[in-house]
């Protein structure tokens, strides 16, 4: 029975993979000899190829600015886009299924006739092999744009071996894969102020981590985006905080040194909204729990501090575990395809026994796309 279950799961997984639209990368066709008078053909050929593919097939395509940024990250220069190694490395780095690339040379023949030789190659990255490699020749004259169209037509013919037609897509045999990614972030936190805090010590007073000023923390979190939509994600984080502060004794307002050690965990949902090519805004909602250790050092010489049994105290330490709900907002800037700088704020609503607390943290940190 287990073997049948494994077989069904394997067939289901294979079916999903087969029905996922392929991701196609069309690199700029390069003017290999860099003859400036023919630079216009780079865009003409590239656009003709892309438009012809879209007319015949259905596929996914990454925004040009994204794969250009990825090329910089792996040190692939634009002048090399026509080479096999550049196309293969960039296609693998950006997780494409098919890469179409090439370049052209313009030679001057006898009699001064100029001829363009265009080489086109198509890579199937899933199989890590080349499925097409051909060259076309045509004169540079008033028929040049007809020649460009013929190049595009030939590429469409070769690409039919790996790309589904619009008829296949209309029949519902293919689905669009939701882009997904993971991010690991490290952020610093500071809470310079308190909200409705209890900072006066009396025999029956209660205190918690949200009563401390100038609390500093470090947060490490993991995020996964691509749940139902590319922008929707989940996160889980761990946090360590500490603070050294002074409360006051109720009878004479003298200072009482206090310290805090806090450990917490939180999880929830996030939405990453792009604001252009590099900036993004990210609201978060979730909850968690934190474990606070508070230590009070009593140094007052005129007022005796006693516990509930009347014993004089020089120091007092206690701990509490508290659930909380949280909301946050982050503003990020993508330095490149894998490094982000983020700033923002987080609000915690803490559910103490019989009461509640509030904490507001400012944040600054970095994120690493995995």
Tab-separated table of C-alpha atoms in Angstrom:
chain	number	residue	atom	x	y	z
A	1	UNK	CA	0.000	0.000	0.000
A	2	UNK	CA	2.859	2.348	0.821
A	3	UNK	CA	4.415	1.686	-2.577
A	4	UNK	CA	1.153	2.695	-4.282
A	5	UNK	CA	1.019	5.891	-2.215
A	6	UNK	CA	4.560	6.785	-3.173
A	7	UNK	CA	3.774	6.105	-6.838
A	8	UNK	CA	0.685	8.333	-6.727
A	9	UNK	CA	2.672	11.116	-5.052
A	10	UNK	CA	5.436	10.797	-7.633
A	11	UNK	CA	2.994	10.969	-10.546
A	12	UNK	CA	1.215	13.950	-8.981
A	13	UNK	CA	4.512	15.805	-8.532
A	14	UNK	CA	5.585	15.028	-12.083
A	15	UNK	CA	2.240	16.270	-13.383
A	16	UNK	CA	2.613	19.553	-11.530
A	17	UNK	CA	6.080	20.037	-12.948
A	18	UNK	CA	4.882	19.247	-16.460
A	19	UNK	CA	2.001	21.694	-16.141
A	20	UNK	CA	4.076	24.601	-14.918
A	21	UNK	CA	4.744	27.290	-17.503
A	22	UNK	CA	8.388	27.546	-18.431
A	23	UNK	CA	10.416	30.610	-17.565
A	24	UNK	CA	12.123	32.006	-20.665
A	25	UNK	CA	15.031	34.443	-20.756
A	26	UNK	CA	15.620	36.291	-24.027
A	27	UNK	CA	19.008	37.992	-23.818
A	28	UNK	CA	19.848	41.060	-25.879
A	29	UNK	CA	21.270	40.063	-29.252
A	30	UNK	CA	24.692	41.670	-29.359
A	31	UNK	CA	26.570	43.592	-32.054
A	32	UNK	CA	29.712	41.516	-31.595
A	33	UNK	CA	32.145	43.775	-33.469
A	34	UNK	CA	30.529	46.885	-31.933
A	35	UNK	CA	30.150	48.740	-35.211
A	36	UNK	CA	28.160	51.718	-34.004
A	37	UNK	CA	26.180	52.217	-37.217
A	38	UNK	CA	24.536	48.811	-36.602
A	39	UNK	CA	23.748	49.173	-32.893
A	40	UNK	CA	20.069	49.704	-33.751
A	41	UNK	CA	19.865	46.075	-34.844
A	42	UNK	CA	20.470	44.846	-31.291
A	43	UNK	CA	17.110	46.153	-30.111
A	44	UNK	CA	15.351	45.332	-33.381
A	45	UNK	CA	16.321	41.657	-33.324
A	46	UNK	CA	15.689	41.237	-29.591
A	47	UNK	CA	12.243	42.858	-29.750
A	48	UNK	CA	11.270	40.880	-32.855
A	49	UNK	CA	12.220	37.601	-31.173
A	50	UNK	CA	10.382	38.398	-27.951
A	51	UNK	CA	7.231	39.576	-29.734
A	52	UNK	CA	7.149	36.544	-32.029
A	53	UNK	CA	7.520	34.182	-29.088
A	54	UNK	CA	4.661	35.895	-27.244
A	55	UNK	CA	2.407	35.593	-30.300
A	56	UNK	CA	2.928	31.846	-30.545
A	57	UNK	CA	3.700	30.549	-27.056
A	58	UNK	CA	2.831	31.074	-23.405
A	59	UNK	CA	5.662	31.382	-20.895
A	60	UNK	CA	6.841	33.358	-17.896
A	61	UNK	CA	9.337	36.178	-18.260
A	62	UNK	CA	11.341	37.989	-15.588
A	63	UNK	CA	11.510	41.774	-15.672
A	64	UNK	CA	14.583	42.938	-17.570
A	65	UNK	CA	15.848	45.098	-14.718
A	66	UNK	CA	15.887	42.036	-12.438
A	67	UNK	CA	17.965	39.784	-14.644
A	68	UNK	CA	20.328	42.639	-15.497
A	69	UNK	CA	20.895	43.120	-11.757
A	70	UNK	CA	21.491	39.398	-11.387
A	71	UNK	CA	24.041	39.542	-14.202
A	72	UNK	CA	25.993	42.195	-12.295
A	73	UNK	CA	25.908	40.067	-9.148
A	74	UNK	CA	27.581	37.131	-10.896
A	75	UNK	CA	29.934	39.377	-12.916
A	76	UNK	CA	28.423	38.672	-16.327
A	77	UNK	CA	28.906	41.752	-18.509
A	78	UNK	CA	26.386	42.744	-21.185
A	79	UNK	CA	28.964	42.514	-23.971
A	80	UNK	CA	29.160	38.746	-23.298
A	81	UNK	CA	25.434	38.012	-23.544
A	82	UNK	CA	25.984	36.276	-26.889
A	83	UNK	CA	28.347	33.677	-25.356
A	84	UNK	CA	27.372	30.206	-24.170
A	85	UNK	CA	28.952	30.557	-20.711
A	86	UNK	CA	27.277	33.909	-19.978
A	87	UNK	CA	23.854	32.640	-21.082
A	88	UNK	CA	24.159	29.390	-19.126
A	89	UNK	CA	25.406	31.029	-15.916
A	90	UNK	CA	22.828	33.818	-15.990
A	91	UNK	CA	19.993	31.432	-16.804
A	92	UNK	CA	20.919	29.143	-13.910
A	93	UNK	CA	21.395	32.071	-11.510
A	94	UNK	CA	17.925	33.439	-12.308
A	95	UNK	CA	16.317	29.951	-12.353
A	96	UNK	CA	15.048	30.060	-15.912
A	97	UNK	CA	14.089	26.989	-17.923
A	98	UNK	CA	15.015	28.254	-21.385
A	99	UNK	CA	17.544	30.856	-22.539
A	100	UNK	CA	17.541	32.299	-26.075
A	101	UNK	CA	20.601	34.316	-27.043
A	102	UNK	CA	22.923	35.233	-29.870
A	103	UNK	CA	24.773	37.942	-31.749
A	104	UNK	CA	25.577	39.209	-35.180
A	105	UNK	CA	28.592	40.218	-37.263
A	106	UNK	CA	28.587	42.581	-40.224
A	107	UNK	CA	31.182	41.797	-42.911
A	108	UNK	CA	32.044	43.769	-46.030
A	109	UNK	CA	32.175	41.499	-49.095
A	110	UNK	CA	33.685	42.095	-52.500
A	111	UNK	CA	32.112	45.009	-54.250
A	112	UNK	CA	31.418	46.750	-50.950
A	113	UNK	CA	28.298	44.715	-50.187
A	114	UNK	CA	27.696	44.414	-46.465
A	115	UNK	CA	26.365	41.170	-45.038
A	116	UNK	CA	25.026	40.358	-41.576
A	117	UNK	CA	25.662	36.934	-40.096
A	118	UNK	CA	23.469	36.149	-37.082
A	119	UNK	CA	24.069	33.196	-34.803
A	120	UNK	CA	21.225	32.058	-32.534
A	121	UNK	CA	21.356	29.497	-29.730
A	122	UNK	CA	18.694	28.050	-27.429
A	123	UNK	CA	19.474	26.346	-24.126
A	124	UNK	CA	17.237	23.954	-22.203
A	125	UNK	CA	18.491	24.538	-18.663
A	126	UNK	CA	16.376	21.780	-17.173
A	127	UNK	CA	18.428	19.288	-19.157
A	128	UNK	CA	21.494	21.557	-19.214
A	129	UNK	CA	21.911	21.140	-22.943
A	130	UNK	CA	21.744	23.139	-26.140
A	131	UNK	CA	18.688	22.376	-28.265
A	132	UNK	CA	19.352	24.753	-31.172
A	133	UNK	CA	22.364	26.434	-32.746
A	134	UNK	CA	21.986	27.972	-36.201
A	135	UNK	CA	23.286	30.845	-38.301
A	136	UNK	CA	21.462	33.047	-40.793
A	137	UNK	CA	22.928	35.411	-43.381
A	138	UNK	CA	21.371	38.385	-45.096
A	139	UNK	CA	22.528	41.568	-46.850
A	140	UNK	CA	22.390	44.956	-45.139
A	141	UNK	CA	19.985	46.771	-47.434
A	142	UNK	CA	16.358	47.828	-47.552
A	143	UNK	CA	15.313	44.233	-46.779
A	144	UNK	CA	17.069	44.188	-43.387
A	145	UNK	CA	13.884	44.278	-41.324
A	146	UNK	CA	12.386	41.447	-43.355
A	147	UNK	CA	15.511	39.507	-42.489
A	148	UNK	CA	15.025	40.321	-38.803
A	149	UNK	CA	11.500	38.896	-38.992
A	150	UNK	CA	12.837	35.727	-40.623
A	151	UNK	CA	15.326	35.323	-37.776
A	152	UNK	CA	12.466	35.591	-35.299
A	153	UNK	CA	10.413	33.064	-37.267
A	154	UNK	CA	13.260	30.566	-37.243
A	155	UNK	CA	13.664	30.959	-33.472
A	156	UNK	CA	9.930	30.373	-32.989
A	157	UNK	CA	10.224	27.174	-35.034
A	158	UNK	CA	13.135	25.905	-32.931
A	159	UNK	CA	11.534	26.938	-29.609
A	160	UNK	CA	8.423	24.865	-30.358
A	161	UNK	CA	10.349	21.854	-29.067
A	162	UNK	CA	10.328	23.204	-25.495
A	163	UNK	CA	7.556	25.824	-25.229
A	164	UNK	CA	3.793	25.178	-25.071
A	165	UNK	CA	1.528	26.854	-27.595
A	166	UNK	CA	-1.305	29.205	-26.701
A	167	UNK	CA	-3.745	26.449	-27.646
A	168	UNK	CA	-2.237	24.160	-25.003
A	169	UNK	CA	-2.507	26.903	-22.391
A	170	UNK	CA	-6.113	27.697	-23.354
A	171	UNK	CA	-6.981	24.053	-22.753
A	172	UNK	CA	-5.846	24.483	-19.130
A	173	UNK	CA	-2.895	22.144	-19.370
A	174	UNK	CA	-0.465	24.669	-17.905
A	175	UNK	CA	-0.373	26.939	-14.888
A	176	UNK	CA	1.698	29.964	-13.938
A	177	UNK	CA	4.212	29.229	-11.205
A	178	UNK	CA	4.042	31.669	-8.317
A	179	UNK	CA	7.505	33.211	-7.780
A	180	UNK	CA	8.858	32.483	-4.313
A	181	UNK	CA	11.957	33.294	-2.297
A	182	UNK	CA	13.356	33.078	1.223
A	183	UNK	CA	15.026	35.796	3.237
A	184	UNK	CA	17.103	35.770	6.398
A	185	UNK	CA	17.200	39.099	8.255
A	186	UNK	CA	19.225	40.501	11.145
A	187	UNK	CA	17.915	43.680	12.766
A	188	UNK	CA	18.643	45.823	15.766
A	189	UNK	CA	15.811	47.186	17.925
A	190	UNK	CA	15.530	50.068	20.360
A	191	UNK	CA	12.625	51.199	22.549
A	192	UNK	CA	13.671	54.607	23.934
A	193	UNK	CA	10.242	55.371	25.417
A	194	UNK	CA	7.542	53.559	27.375
A	195	UNK	CA	3.755	53.552	26.989
A	196	UNK	CA	1.612	53.555	30.170
A	197	UNK	CA	4.493	52.026	32.109
A	198	UNK	CA	4.597	51.221	35.828
A	199	UNK	CA	7.909	52.682	37.050
A	200	UNK	CA	7.150	53.375	40.734
A	201	UNK	CA	7.971	50.622	43.212
A	202	UNK	CA	5.544	49.950	46.045
A	203	UNK	CA	4.855	46.838	48.174
A	204	UNK	CA	2.065	45.660	45.829
A	205	UNK	CA	3.307	47.114	42.524
A	206	UNK	CA	3.755	44.947	39.421
A	207	UNK	CA	6.418	45.398	36.765
A	208	UNK	CA	7.348	43.833	33.434
A	209	UNK	CA	9.642	44.225	30.471
A	210	UNK	CA	7.438	46.858	28.833
A	211	UNK	CA	8.183	49.241	31.750
A	212	UNK	CA	11.833	49.705	30.734
A	213	UNK	CA	13.256	52.629	28.771
A	214	UNK	CA	16.132	52.347	26.306
A	215	UNK	CA	15.606	48.650	25.724
A	216	UNK	CA	17.985	47.285	23.083
A	217	UNK	CA	17.425	44.110	21.109
A	218	UNK	CA	18.625	41.909	18.283
A	219	UNK	CA	16.182	40.049	16.036
A	220	UNK	CA	16.936	37.174	13.688
A	221	UNK	CA	14.073	36.185	11.424
A	222	UNK	CA	13.323	33.907	8.490
A	223	UNK	CA	10.763	34.854	5.851
A	224	UNK	CA	9.231	32.892	2.990
A	225	UNK	CA	7.300	34.684	0.232
A	226	UNK	CA	5.166	33.178	-2.535
A	227	UNK	CA	2.085	31.845	-0.715
A	228	UNK	CA	-0.855	32.096	-3.144
A	229	UNK	CA	0.705	35.361	-4.374
A	230	UNK	CA	4.298	36.498	-4.779
A	231	UNK	CA	3.809	39.282	-2.220
A	232	UNK	CA	2.338	37.143	0.589
A	233	UNK	CA	4.703	35.529	3.036
A	234	UNK	CA	5.171	34.062	6.493
A	235	UNK	CA	7.877	34.774	9.024
A	236	UNK	CA	9.331	33.344	12.225
A	237	UNK	CA	11.758	35.225	14.432
A	238	UNK	CA	13.731	35.025	17.636
A	239	UNK	CA	14.702	38.073	19.695
A	240	UNK	CA	17.025	38.885	22.598
A	241	UNK	CA	16.667	42.183	24.475
A	242	UNK	CA	18.261	43.844	27.478
A	243	UNK	CA	17.982	47.088	29.401
A	244	UNK	CA	19.444	48.890	32.410
A	245	UNK	CA	17.150	51.488	33.915
A	246	UNK	CA	16.093	53.207	37.137
A	247	UNK	CA	12.668	53.053	38.739
A	248	UNK	CA	11.720	55.089	41.818
A	249	UNK	CA	10.647	54.069	45.319
A	250	UNK	CA	7.169	55.370	46.145
A	251	UNK	CA	7.846	56.729	49.653
A	252	UNK	CA	10.774	59.015	48.894
A	253	UNK	CA	11.182	58.878	45.080
A	254	UNK	CA	14.715	57.574	45.443
A	255	UNK	CA	16.235	55.714	42.496
A	256	UNK	CA	16.204	51.931	42.309
A	257	UNK	CA	18.513	50.335	39.690
A	258	UNK	CA	16.748	47.706	37.597
A	259	UNK	CA	17.870	45.449	34.755
A	260	UNK	CA	16.101	43.344	32.157
A	261	UNK	CA	16.954	40.265	30.160
A	262	UNK	CA	14.293	39.240	27.657
A	263	UNK	CA	13.995	36.324	25.218
A	264	UNK	CA	11.155	35.960	22.754
A	265	UNK	CA	9.793	34.326	19.662
A	266	UNK	CA	7.223	35.524	17.160
A	267	UNK	CA	5.603	34.416	13.905
A	268	UNK	CA	2.992	35.676	11.497
A	269	UNK	CA	2.216	36.938	8.016
A	270	UNK	CA	3.840	39.636	5.867
A	271	UNK	CA	2.998	41.397	2.629
A	272	UNK	CA	5.832	42.823	0.502
A	273	UNK	CA	4.684	45.580	-1.829
A	274	UNK	CA	7.195	46.795	-4.412
A	275	UNK	CA	7.673	50.547	-4.765
A	276	UNK	CA	9.643	50.644	-7.989
A	277	UNK	CA	12.615	48.461	-8.858
A	278	UNK	CA	14.504	48.649	-5.548
A	279	UNK	CA	12.217	49.952	-2.805
A	280	UNK	CA	9.465	48.047	-1.020
A	281	UNK	CA	7.025	48.445	1.871
A	282	UNK	CA	6.231	45.514	4.126
A	283	UNK	CA	3.469	45.384	6.784
A	284	UNK	CA	3.471	42.459	9.229
A	285	UNK	CA	0.945	40.911	11.633
A	286	UNK	CA	1.561	38.126	14.098
A	287	UNK	CA	2.046	37.082	17.670
A	288	UNK	CA	4.386	35.317	20.025
A	289	UNK	CA	5.631	35.101	23.580
A	290	UNK	CA	8.490	36.618	25.560
A	291	UNK	CA	10.252	35.529	28.731
A	292	UNK	CA	11.428	38.443	30.898
A	293	UNK	CA	13.913	38.313	33.787
A	294	UNK	CA	13.781	41.479	35.947
A	295	UNK	CA	16.264	42.328	38.692
A	296	UNK	CA	15.795	45.153	41.235
A	297	UNK	CA	18.751	46.345	43.331
A	298	UNK	CA	17.645	48.229	46.476
A	299	UNK	CA	20.286	50.653	47.804
A	300	UNK	CA	18.093	53.097	49.746
A	301	UNK	CA	19.529	53.691	53.224
A	302	UNK	CA	16.627	55.558	54.786
A	303	UNK	CA	13.641	53.490	53.641
A	304	UNK	CA	13.690	49.772	54.299
A	305	UNK	CA	12.407	47.672	51.424
A	306	UNK	CA	10.721	44.488	52.637
A	307	UNK	CA	9.005	41.584	50.974
A	308	UNK	CA	5.554	40.245	51.824
A	309	UNK	CA	6.902	38.449	54.926
A	310	UNK	CA	8.590	41.574	56.303
A	311	UNK	CA	12.125	40.503	55.410
A	312	UNK	CA	14.476	43.340	54.427
A	313	UNK	CA	15.606	43.017	50.818
A	314	UNK	CA	18.763	44.202	49.053
A	315	UNK	CA	17.873	42.706	45.669
A	316	UNK	CA	14.920	41.039	44.082
A	317	UNK	CA	14.727	39.008	40.875
A	318	UNK	CA	11.737	37.451	39.220
A	319	UNK	CA	10.628	36.271	35.773
A	320	UNK	CA	7.433	36.018	33.752
A	321	UNK	CA	6.293	34.501	30.471
A	322	UNK	CA	3.925	36.700	28.469
A	323	UNK	CA	2.032	36.201	25.176
A	324	UNK	CA	1.689	39.162	22.846
A	325	UNK	CA	0.206	40.287	19.543
A	326	UNK	CA	2.371	42.340	17.194
A	327	UNK	CA	2.142	44.594	14.172
A	328	UNK	CA	5.025	46.034	12.199
A	329	UNK	CA	5.940	48.059	9.157
A	330	UNK	CA	9.239	47.926	7.291
A	331	UNK	CA	10.659	50.005	4.502
A	332	UNK	CA	13.345	48.269	2.455
A	333	UNK	CA	15.909	49.030	-0.217
A	334	UNK	CA	17.419	46.293	-2.401
A	335	UNK	CA	21.138	47.030	-2.742
A	336	UNK	CA	21.350	44.177	-5.245
A	337	UNK	CA	19.533	40.926	-5.950
A	338	UNK	CA	20.500	39.329	-2.601
A	339	UNK	CA	21.149	42.168	-0.110
A	340	UNK	CA	18.472	44.423	1.407
A	341	UNK	CA	18.666	47.277	3.913
A	342	UNK	CA	15.542	47.655	6.069
A	343	UNK	CA	14.202	50.120	8.602
A	344	UNK	CA	10.859	50.220	10.354
A	345	UNK	CA	8.919	49.866	13.590
A	346	UNK	CA	7.210	47.124	15.596
A	347	UNK	CA	4.420	47.434	18.156
A	348	UNK	CA	3.754	44.700	20.744
A	349	UNK	CA	0.533	44.401	22.759
A	350	UNK	CA	1.403	42.243	25.775
A	351	UNK	CA	-1.215	40.266	27.708
A	352	UNK	CA	-0.101	40.238	31.343
A	353	UNK	CA	-2.193	38.552	34.006
A	354	UNK	CA	-4.930	41.033	34.928
A	355	UNK	CA	-3.520	43.873	32.829
A	356	UNK	CA	-1.705	44.653	29.586
A	357	UNK	CA	1.473	46.316	28.366
A	358	UNK	CA	2.680	48.129	25.286
A	359	UNK	CA	6.091	48.230	23.586
A	360	UNK	CA	7.145	50.209	20.526
A	361	UNK	CA	10.484	49.453	18.858
A	362	UNK	CA	12.371	51.218	16.078
A	363	UNK	CA	14.317	48.825	13.833
A	364	UNK	CA	17.270	48.878	11.464
A	365	UNK	CA	18.940	45.928	9.813
A	366	UNK	CA	19.850	43.944	6.731
A	367	UNK	CA	18.224	41.073	4.859
A	368	UNK	CA	19.803	38.341	2.768
A	369	UNK	CA	17.795	36.652	0.022
A	370	UNK	CA	18.473	32.921	0.073
